[in-house]
């Protein structure tokens, strides 16, 4: 799993300086995407290729070799094997690079190259369209801004240090022109990416900007390592099986004694083969009760937050509970569930999505129906009766398996899913009332 920090923003905001500092601090590969466009601009100057000469540009793009590596904390840029780190910052390159970067075929080629450079690595990437186009799902997205005079002043100083002869007015004009070009580009225009943190560095020191971005990176690293722990699947060893059998027996006995738990018609759960067990959701206790009381191993789906509790997290990993992110389409969780179902597993779901969802008027989720239709798994509805107050009775009422083979299972339509979901819920509701 790679970690990606995207820094976008107009020219001269200090993106390069920041990427350099942060790449060392967090051991990230520093990729300056502007340098890739500068290399192309230099190559076009070298080969005297006109900005409108599409054919020659296409030819050049086929053979161009751009490489970037960090050496002793400094970035080295190579164009076709030649070190062009300094040359790509020349006045001639700076003058045409914005136009060069507006050419569609060049953008497409550079986008491919930039993604390839980052593949499987932990990177910090700076440019104009990293958070919007290159890596819209980057872990950290920053939009670094500063007013135009401050930026021109910085560039002017940098140029002087490098011996580049440009007046402040020229630099200011150049920065303004590039801003306009960058923002009005047809493809890859400079924009604030959704979810990006905007930092106006006009009045900030480098240290202050570094601290602000570091805070965001630290938070994300913490969140990712927490997630990694939650999503880690405990290998199915003999010891895990023994541990699960013991824990299952202990918890079930506890439920039998304390909640006077009883099962009705458990034989409705097929002994093997793919099956989805759908129940009403009353409280935190019911999922654990259902998993430990049902003879067959049930892989339950539970909200990710459950794993914040160390005890529940341990039980969750022991019983291969599938964590799901709420409030979004969690494709990873869906993939894992479908994988389990393909292997003939019993999956447990609360279609209500939330506790006492039906009572609260929450929208019942279509996920169970979708998986049942897709995998042809039968659905066993379960009505859970009781309050889970100590020494009052709890009953698990297992219903007859529902077969959804009557629906088109390849591409279930929304109304088919709604109908199937309703059928599941109607059965569950009936079972919550049965025998009363
Ligand atoms: O950051 P820089 O000044 O080195 O960038 C050079 C040019 O390349 C600049 O005009 C903007 C353009 N660029 C771009 O269009 N997309 C990027 N991801 C990076 C730079």
Coordinates of C-alpha atoms and ligand atoms in Angstrom, one line a residue:
X1 CA 0.0 0.0 0.0
X2 CA 1.5 3.3 -1.0
X3 CA 1.2 6.7 0.7
X4 CA 0.6 9.7 -1.6
X5 CA 0.9 13.4 -0.7
X6 CA -0.3 15.8 -3.5
X7 CA 0.7 19.4 -3.4
X8 CA -0.9 21.6 -6.0
X9 CA -0.9 25.4 -6.4
X10 CA 0.2 28.2 -8.7
X11 CA 3.8 28.9 -9.5
X12 CA 6.1 30.2 -6.8
X13 CA 4.1 29.3 -3.7
X14 CA 7.0 27.2 -2.3
X15 CA 5.6 23.8 -3.3
X16 CA 9.1 22.7 -4.4
X17 CA 10.7 23.8 -1.1
X18 CA 7.9 22.1 0.9
X19 CA 8.0 18.9 -1.1
X20 CA 11.8 18.8 -0.6
X21 CA 11.5 19.3 3.2
X22 CA 8.6 16.9 3.7
X23 CA 10.1 14.2 1.4
X24 CA 13.1 14.0 3.7
X25 CA 11.1 14.2 6.9
X26 CA 8.7 11.4 5.9
X27 CA 11.0 9.5 3.6
X28 CA 8.9 10.0 0.5
X29 CA 10.0 10.0 -3.0
X30 CA 9.8 13.6 -4.3
X31 CA 8.3 14.0 -7.7
X32 CA 8.3 17.4 -9.2
X33 CA 5.8 17.1 -12.1
X34 CA 6.5 20.6 -13.4
X35 CA 10.0 19.3 -14.1
X36 CA 8.5 16.7 -16.5
X37 CA 6.8 19.5 -18.5
X38 CA 10.1 21.5 -18.4
X39 CA 12.0 18.5 -19.8
X40 CA 9.5 18.3 -22.7
X41 CA 9.8 22.0 -23.3
X42 CA 13.6 21.7 -23.3
X43 CA 13.5 18.8 -25.7
X44 CA 11.2 20.8 -28.0
X45 CA 13.7 23.7 -27.9
X46 CA 16.6 21.3 -28.6
X47 CA 14.8 19.7 -31.5
X48 CA 13.3 22.9 -32.7
X49 CA 9.8 21.4 -32.6
X50 CA 7.0 24.0 -33.0
X51 CA 4.2 24.1 -30.4
X52 CA 1.7 23.3 -33.1
X53 CA 3.6 20.5 -34.8
X54 CA 1.5 17.6 -33.5
X55 CA 3.3 14.9 -35.5
X56 CA 6.7 15.8 -34.4
X57 CA 5.5 16.2 -30.8
X58 CA 4.0 12.7 -31.0
X59 CA 7.2 11.3 -32.4
X60 CA 9.3 13.0 -29.7
X61 CA 7.0 11.7 -26.9
X62 CA 7.5 8.2 -28.1
X63 CA 11.3 8.3 -27.4
X64 CA 11.7 10.9 -24.7
X65 CA 13.2 9.5 -21.4
X66 CA 12.7 11.5 -18.3
X67 CA 14.1 10.3 -15.0
X68 CA 14.1 11.8 -11.6
X69 CA 15.9 10.8 -8.5
X70 CA 16.7 12.3 -5.1
X71 CA 20.4 12.5 -4.5
X72 CA 21.7 13.7 -1.1
X73 CA 18.5 15.5 -0.6
X74 CA 18.6 17.2 -4.0
X75 CA 16.5 16.3 -6.9
X76 CA 18.3 15.3 -10.1
X77 CA 16.5 15.4 -13.4
X78 CA 17.7 13.5 -16.4
X79 CA 16.5 14.0 -20.0
X80 CA 17.5 11.2 -22.3
X81 CA 20.4 10.4 -20.0
X82 CA 21.7 14.0 -19.6
X83 CA 21.6 15.8 -16.3
X84 CA 19.3 18.8 -17.0
X85 CA 18.5 19.8 -13.5
X86 CA 19.7 23.4 -14.1
X87 CA 18.9 23.7 -17.8
X88 CA 15.2 23.1 -17.3
X89 CA 15.0 26.3 -15.1
X90 CA 16.4 28.5 -17.9
X91 CA 14.5 31.6 -19.1
X92 CA 13.9 30.0 -22.5
X93 CA 12.3 27.0 -21.0
X94 CA 10.3 29.0 -18.5
X95 CA 8.9 31.1 -21.3
X96 CA 7.3 28.3 -23.2
X97 CA 6.7 25.6 -20.6
X98 CA 3.2 26.8 -19.7
X99 CA 2.1 26.5 -23.4
X100 CA 3.9 23.2 -23.7
X101 CA 1.9 21.9 -20.7
X102 CA -1.4 23.0 -22.3
X103 CA -0.9 20.6 -25.2
X104 CA -3.3 17.6 -24.7
X105 CA -1.1 14.8 -26.0
X106 CA 1.8 16.1 -23.9
X107 CA -0.4 16.1 -20.8
X108 CA -1.7 12.6 -21.4
X109 CA 1.9 11.3 -21.9
X110 CA 3.1 13.1 -18.7
X111 CA 0.1 11.9 -16.7
X112 CA 1.1 8.3 -17.6
X113 CA 4.7 8.9 -16.8
X114 CA 4.0 10.6 -13.5
X115 CA 1.7 7.8 -12.3
X116 CA 4.3 5.2 -13.3
X117 CA 7.0 7.1 -11.4
X118 CA 4.8 6.9 -8.3
X119 CA 3.7 3.3 -8.7
X120 CA 3.8 1.3 -5.5
X121 CA 5.9 4.0 -3.8
X122 CA 5.4 6.4 -1.0
X123 CA 5.6 9.8 -2.7
X124 CA 5.1 13.5 -2.4
X125 CA 4.1 14.9 -5.7
X126 CA 3.8 18.6 -6.6
X127 CA 2.2 20.2 -9.6
X128 CA -1.1 21.7 -10.7
X129 CA -3.4 18.7 -11.3
X130 CA -2.1 16.0 -8.9
X131 CA -5.1 16.1 -6.5
X132 CA -7.6 16.6 -9.3
X133 CA -6.4 14.3 -12.1
X134 CA -3.2 12.3 -11.4
X135 CA -4.1 11.0 -7.9
X136 CA -7.6 12.1 -7.0
X137 CA -7.6 9.6 -4.1
X138 CA -4.2 10.8 -2.7
X139 CA -4.0 10.4 1.1
X140 CA -3.2 14.0 1.6
X141 CA -4.2 16.8 -0.7
X142 CA -2.8 20.3 -0.2
X143 CA -3.5 23.4 -2.3
X144 CA -0.7 25.9 -1.6
X145 CA -1.5 29.4 -2.5
X146 CA 0.1 32.9 -2.0
X147 CA -0.5 36.3 -3.5
X148 CA 1.1 37.0 -6.9
X149 CA 3.6 39.7 -5.7
X150 CA 4.9 37.5 -2.9
X151 CA 5.3 34.6 -5.4
X152 CA 7.1 36.8 -8.0
X153 CA 9.4 38.1 -5.4
X154 CA 10.4 34.6 -4.3
X155 CA 11.0 33.4 -7.9
X156 CA 13.0 36.6 -8.6
X157 CA 15.3 35.8 -5.6
X158 CA 15.6 32.2 -6.6
X159 CA 16.6 33.2 -10.1
X160 CA 19.2 35.7 -8.8
X161 CA 20.7 32.9 -6.7
X162 CA 21.0 30.7 -9.7
X163 CA 22.4 33.5 -11.8
X164 CA 19.4 33.7 -14.1
X165 CA 19.1 37.2 -15.5
X166 CA 15.5 38.4 -15.3
X167 CA 14.1 41.6 -13.9
X168 CA 11.5 41.6 -11.1
X169 CA 9.0 43.0 -13.6
X170 CA 9.7 40.3 -16.1
X171 CA 9.3 37.6 -13.4
X172 CA 6.0 39.1 -12.2
X173 CA 4.7 39.2 -15.8
X174 CA 5.9 35.6 -16.3
X175 CA 4.1 34.4 -13.1
X176 CA 0.9 36.3 -14.0
X177 CA 0.9 34.8 -17.5
X178 CA 1.5 31.3 -16.1
X179 CA -1.3 31.7 -13.6
X180 CA -3.7 32.6 -16.3
X181 CA -2.5 29.7 -18.5
X182 CA -2.5 27.2 -15.6
X183 CA -6.1 28.1 -14.6
X184 CA -7.6 28.3 -18.1
X185 CA -6.1 25.1 -19.4
X186 CA -8.6 22.9 -21.2
X187 CA -7.1 19.8 -19.6
X188 CA -5.5 19.6 -16.2
X189 CA -6.4 23.2 -15.2
X190 CA -5.2 24.4 -11.8
X191 CA -8.1 24.0 -9.4
X192 CA -8.6 23.2 -5.8
X193 CA -9.1 19.5 -5.6
X194 CA -12.2 18.2 -3.7
X195 CA -11.1 17.4 -0.1
X196 CA -7.9 19.5 -0.4
X197 CA -6.7 21.7 2.4
X198 CA -6.0 25.2 1.2
X199 CA -3.1 27.0 2.7
X200 CA -2.4 30.6 2.0
X201 CA 1.3 31.0 2.5
X202 CA 1.6 34.7 1.8
X203 CA 2.2 35.7 5.4
X204 CA 3.7 32.4 6.6
X205 CA 7.2 31.3 7.1
X206 CA 8.5 28.0 5.6
X207 CA 8.5 26.5 9.1
X208 CA 4.9 27.5 9.7
X209 CA 3.8 25.9 6.4
X210 CA 5.8 22.8 7.1
X211 CA 4.2 22.5 10.5
X212 CA 0.7 22.9 9.1
X213 CA 1.2 20.2 6.4
X214 CA 3.0 17.9 8.8
X215 CA 0.0 17.9 11.1
X216 CA -2.2 16.8 8.3
X217 CA 0.3 14.1 7.2
X218 CA 0.7 12.8 10.8
X219 CA -3.1 12.6 11.2
X220 CA -3.4 10.6 8.0
X221 CA -0.5 8.3 8.9
X222 CA -2.2 7.6 12.3
X223 CA -5.5 6.9 10.6
X224 CA -4.0 4.6 8.0
X225 CA -2.1 2.5 10.6
X226 CA -5.3 2.2 12.6
X227 CA -7.2 1.1 9.5
X228 CA -4.4 -1.4 8.6
X229 CA -4.9 -3.0 12.0
X230 CA -8.7 -3.1 11.6
X231 CA -8.5 -4.5 8.1
X232 CA -5.8 -7.1 8.8
X233 CA -7.2 -10.6 8.5
X234 CA -6.1 -13.0 11.1
X235 CA -4.7 -16.1 9.4
X236 CA -6.9 -19.2 9.8
X237 CA -4.6 -21.4 11.9
X238 CA -5.6 -24.4 14.0
X239 CA -5.1 -22.4 17.2
X240 CA -7.4 -19.7 15.9
X241 CA -10.1 -22.4 15.2
X242 CA -9.6 -23.8 18.7
X243 CA -9.7 -20.3 20.3
X244 CA -12.9 -19.5 18.3
X245 CA -14.6 -22.7 19.3
X246 CA -13.8 -22.0 23.0
X247 CA -14.9 -18.3 22.9
X248 CA -18.0 -19.3 21.0
X249 CA -19.0 -21.8 23.6
X250 CA -18.3 -19.4 26.5
X251 CA -20.2 -16.5 25.0
X252 CA -23.1 -18.7 24.0
X253 CA -23.3 -20.2 27.5
X254 CA -23.2 -16.6 28.9
X255 CA -26.1 -15.6 26.6
X256 CA -28.1 -18.8 27.5
X257 CA -27.7 -18.0 31.2
X258 CA -27.9 -14.2 31.3
X259 CA -30.2 -13.5 28.4
X260 CA -32.0 -16.8 28.5
X261 CA -31.3 -17.1 24.8
X262 CA -33.3 -19.6 22.8
X263 CA -33.1 -20.7 19.2
X264 CA -36.1 -21.6 17.1
X265 CA -35.8 -23.6 13.8
X266 CA -32.1 -23.3 13.5
X267 CA -32.3 -26.2 11.1
X268 CA -33.4 -23.6 8.5
X269 CA -29.7 -22.6 8.2
X270 CA -28.2 -24.9 5.6
X271 CA -25.3 -26.9 7.0
X272 CA -23.0 -25.9 4.1
X273 CA -23.0 -23.8 0.9
X274 CA -23.4 -20.1 0.4
X275 CA -26.0 -18.4 2.6
X276 CA -26.8 -14.9 3.8
X277 CA -28.3 -14.6 7.2
X278 CA -30.3 -11.4 7.6
X279 CA -31.7 -10.2 10.9
X280 CA -33.2 -7.2 12.6
X281 CA -30.8 -5.2 14.6
X282 CA -31.7 -4.3 18.2
X283 CA -28.4 -3.4 19.9
X284 CA -24.7 -4.1 20.3
X285 CA -25.4 -7.5 21.9
X286 CA -27.4 -9.1 19.1
X287 CA -24.7 -9.7 16.5
X288 CA -22.4 -11.4 19.0
X289 CA -25.4 -13.5 20.1
X290 CA -26.3 -14.5 16.6
X291 CA -22.7 -15.4 15.6
X292 CA -22.0 -17.4 18.7
X293 CA -25.4 -19.1 18.9
X294 CA -25.6 -20.2 15.3
X295 CA -23.8 -23.6 14.8
X296 CA -22.4 -22.6 11.4
X297 CA -19.6 -20.1 11.2
X298 CA -21.1 -16.8 10.3
X299 CA -19.0 -14.0 8.9
X300 CA -20.8 -10.9 10.1
X301 CA -20.6 -7.4 8.6
X302 CA -20.1 -4.7 11.2
X303 CA -19.4 -1.0 11.2
X304 CA -15.7 -0.2 11.3
X305 CA -16.1 1.8 14.6
X306 CA -16.8 -1.4 16.4
X307 CA -13.1 -2.3 16.1
X308 CA -12.2 0.8 18.2
X309 CA -13.2 -1.3 21.2
X310 CA -10.2 -3.6 21.9
X311 CA -12.4 -6.5 23.1
X312 CA -14.8 -6.3 20.2
X313 CA -11.8 -5.9 17.8
X314 CA -10.3 -9.1 19.2
X315 CA -13.6 -11.0 18.8
X316 CA -14.1 -9.4 15.4
X317 CA -10.8 -10.7 14.1
X318 CA -11.4 -14.1 15.7
X319 CA -14.8 -14.5 13.9
X320 CA -13.6 -12.8 10.7
X321 CA -16.1 -10.0 11.0
X322 CA -16.0 -7.8 7.9
X323 CA -15.6 -4.1 8.8
X324 CA -17.6 -1.7 6.7
X325 CA -17.3 2.1 6.4
X326 CA -20.6 3.8 7.0
X327 CA -22.1 6.7 5.0
X328 CA -20.4 5.6 1.7
X329 CA -20.3 2.8 -0.8
X330 CA -17.6 0.6 0.7
X331 CA -16.4 -1.3 -2.4
X332 CA -13.6 -3.0 -0.4
X333 CA -16.0 -4.5 2.0
X334 CA -18.3 -5.5 -0.8
X335 CA -15.4 -7.3 -2.6
X336 CA -14.5 -9.1 0.6
X337 CA -18.1 -10.3 1.1
X338 CA -18.5 -11.5 -2.4
X339 CA -15.2 -13.3 -2.1
X340 CA -16.5 -15.1 1.1
X341 CA -19.7 -16.0 -0.7
X342 CA -17.9 -17.5 -3.6
X343 CA -16.2 -19.8 -1.2
X344 CA -19.5 -21.0 0.2
X345 CA -19.5 -19.0 3.4
X346 CA -22.4 -17.9 5.6
X347 CA -22.5 -14.2 5.7
X348 CA -24.4 -12.2 8.4
X349 CA -25.9 -8.8 7.7
X350 CA -28.3 -6.4 9.3
X351 CA -30.1 -4.9 6.3
X352 CA -31.5 -2.1 8.5
X353 CA -27.9 -0.8 8.6
X354 CA -28.4 0.8 12.0
X355 CA -29.8 -0.3 15.4
X356 CA -33.6 -0.3 15.4
X357 CA -33.4 1.2 11.9
X358 CA -36.9 0.3 10.9
X359 CA -38.4 2.0 14.0
X360 CA -36.2 5.1 13.3
X361 CA -37.4 5.1 9.7
X362 CA -33.8 4.5 8.3
X363 CA -33.5 3.5 4.7
X364 CA -33.0 -0.3 4.5
X365 CA -29.8 -1.1 2.6
X366 CA -29.9 -3.1 -0.6
X367 CA -26.5 -4.7 -0.1
X368 CA -27.8 -8.1 1.2
X369 CA -30.3 -8.3 -1.7
X370 CA -27.6 -7.3 -4.2
X371 CA -25.2 -10.0 -3.0
X372 CA -28.0 -12.6 -2.8
X373 CA -28.9 -11.9 -6.4
X374 CA -25.3 -11.7 -7.6
X375 CA -24.1 -14.9 -6.0
X376 CA -27.4 -16.8 -6.0
X377 CA -27.0 -17.3 -2.2
X378 CA -30.2 -18.1 -0.3
X379 CA -31.2 -15.7 2.4
X380 CA -32.2 -17.0 5.8
X381 CA -34.2 -14.3 7.6
X382 CA -33.9 -14.2 11.4
X383 CA -36.2 -12.4 13.8
X384 CA -34.5 -11.4 17.0
X385 CA -37.0 -11.0 19.9
X386 CA -36.2 -9.6 23.3
X387 CA -34.5 -6.7 25.0
X388 CA -31.2 -8.2 26.1
X389 CA -31.9 -7.1 29.6
X390 CA -30.4 -9.7 32.0
X391 CA -32.7 -12.6 32.8
X392 CA -35.4 -11.6 30.3
X393 CA -35.9 -13.9 27.3
X394 CA -34.2 -13.5 23.9
X395 CA -35.3 -15.6 21.0
X396 CA -33.6 -16.1 17.7
X397 CA -36.3 -17.1 15.2
X398 CA -34.7 -18.6 12.1
X399 CA -37.0 -18.5 9.0
X400 CA -37.1 -20.6 5.8
X401 CA -34.4 -19.8 3.3
X402 CA -35.6 -17.3 0.6
X403 CA -34.6 -18.2 -3.0
X404 CA -34.0 -15.2 -5.3
X405 CA -33.3 -17.2 -8.5
X406 CA -36.5 -15.7 -10.0
X407 CA -34.6 -12.4 -10.5
X408 CA -32.2 -11.6 -13.2
X409 CA -29.0 -12.1 -11.3
X410 CA -26.4 -10.6 -13.6
X411 CA -27.3 -7.0 -13.5
X412 CA -30.0 -6.6 -10.9
X413 CA -32.1 -3.4 -11.5
X414 CA -32.8 -1.1 -8.6
X415 CA -36.5 -2.0 -8.5
X416 CA -35.6 -5.7 -8.4
X417 CA -33.2 -5.0 -5.5
X418 CA -35.9 -3.0 -3.7
X419 CA -38.4 -5.8 -4.2
X420 CA -35.9 -8.4 -2.9
X421 CA -35.0 -6.2 0.1
X422 CA -38.6 -5.8 0.9
X423 CA -39.2 -9.5 0.8
X424 CA -36.3 -10.1 3.2
X425 CA -37.5 -7.4 5.6
X426 CA -41.1 -8.6 5.5
X427 CA -39.9 -12.1 6.5
X428 CA -37.7 -10.7 9.3
X429 CA -40.6 -8.6 10.6
X430 CA -42.9 -11.6 10.6
X431 CA -40.3 -13.6 12.5
X432 CA -39.9 -10.9 15.1
X433 CA -43.6 -11.3 15.9
X434 CA -43.9 -15.1 15.5
X435 CA -44.8 -17.1 18.6
X436 CA -45.8 -14.0 20.6
Ligands
LIG1 O1 6.0 24.1 -11.2 P1 6.7 24.6 -12.5 O2 6.8 26.1 -12.6 O3 8.1 23.9 -12.6 O4 5.8 24.1 -13.7 C1 6.2 24.3 -15.0 C2 4.9 24.4 -15.9 O5 4.3 23.2 -16.0 C3 3.9 25.4 -15.3 O6 3.6 26.3 -16.4 C4 2.7 24.6 -15.0 C5 2.9 23.3 -15.7 N1 2.5 22.2 -14.9 C6 1.3 21.6 -15.2 O7 0.6 22.1 -16.1 N2 0.9 20.5 -14.4 C7 1.6 20.1 -13.4 N3 1.2 19.0 -12.8 C8 2.9 20.6 -13.1 C9 3.3 21.7 -13.9

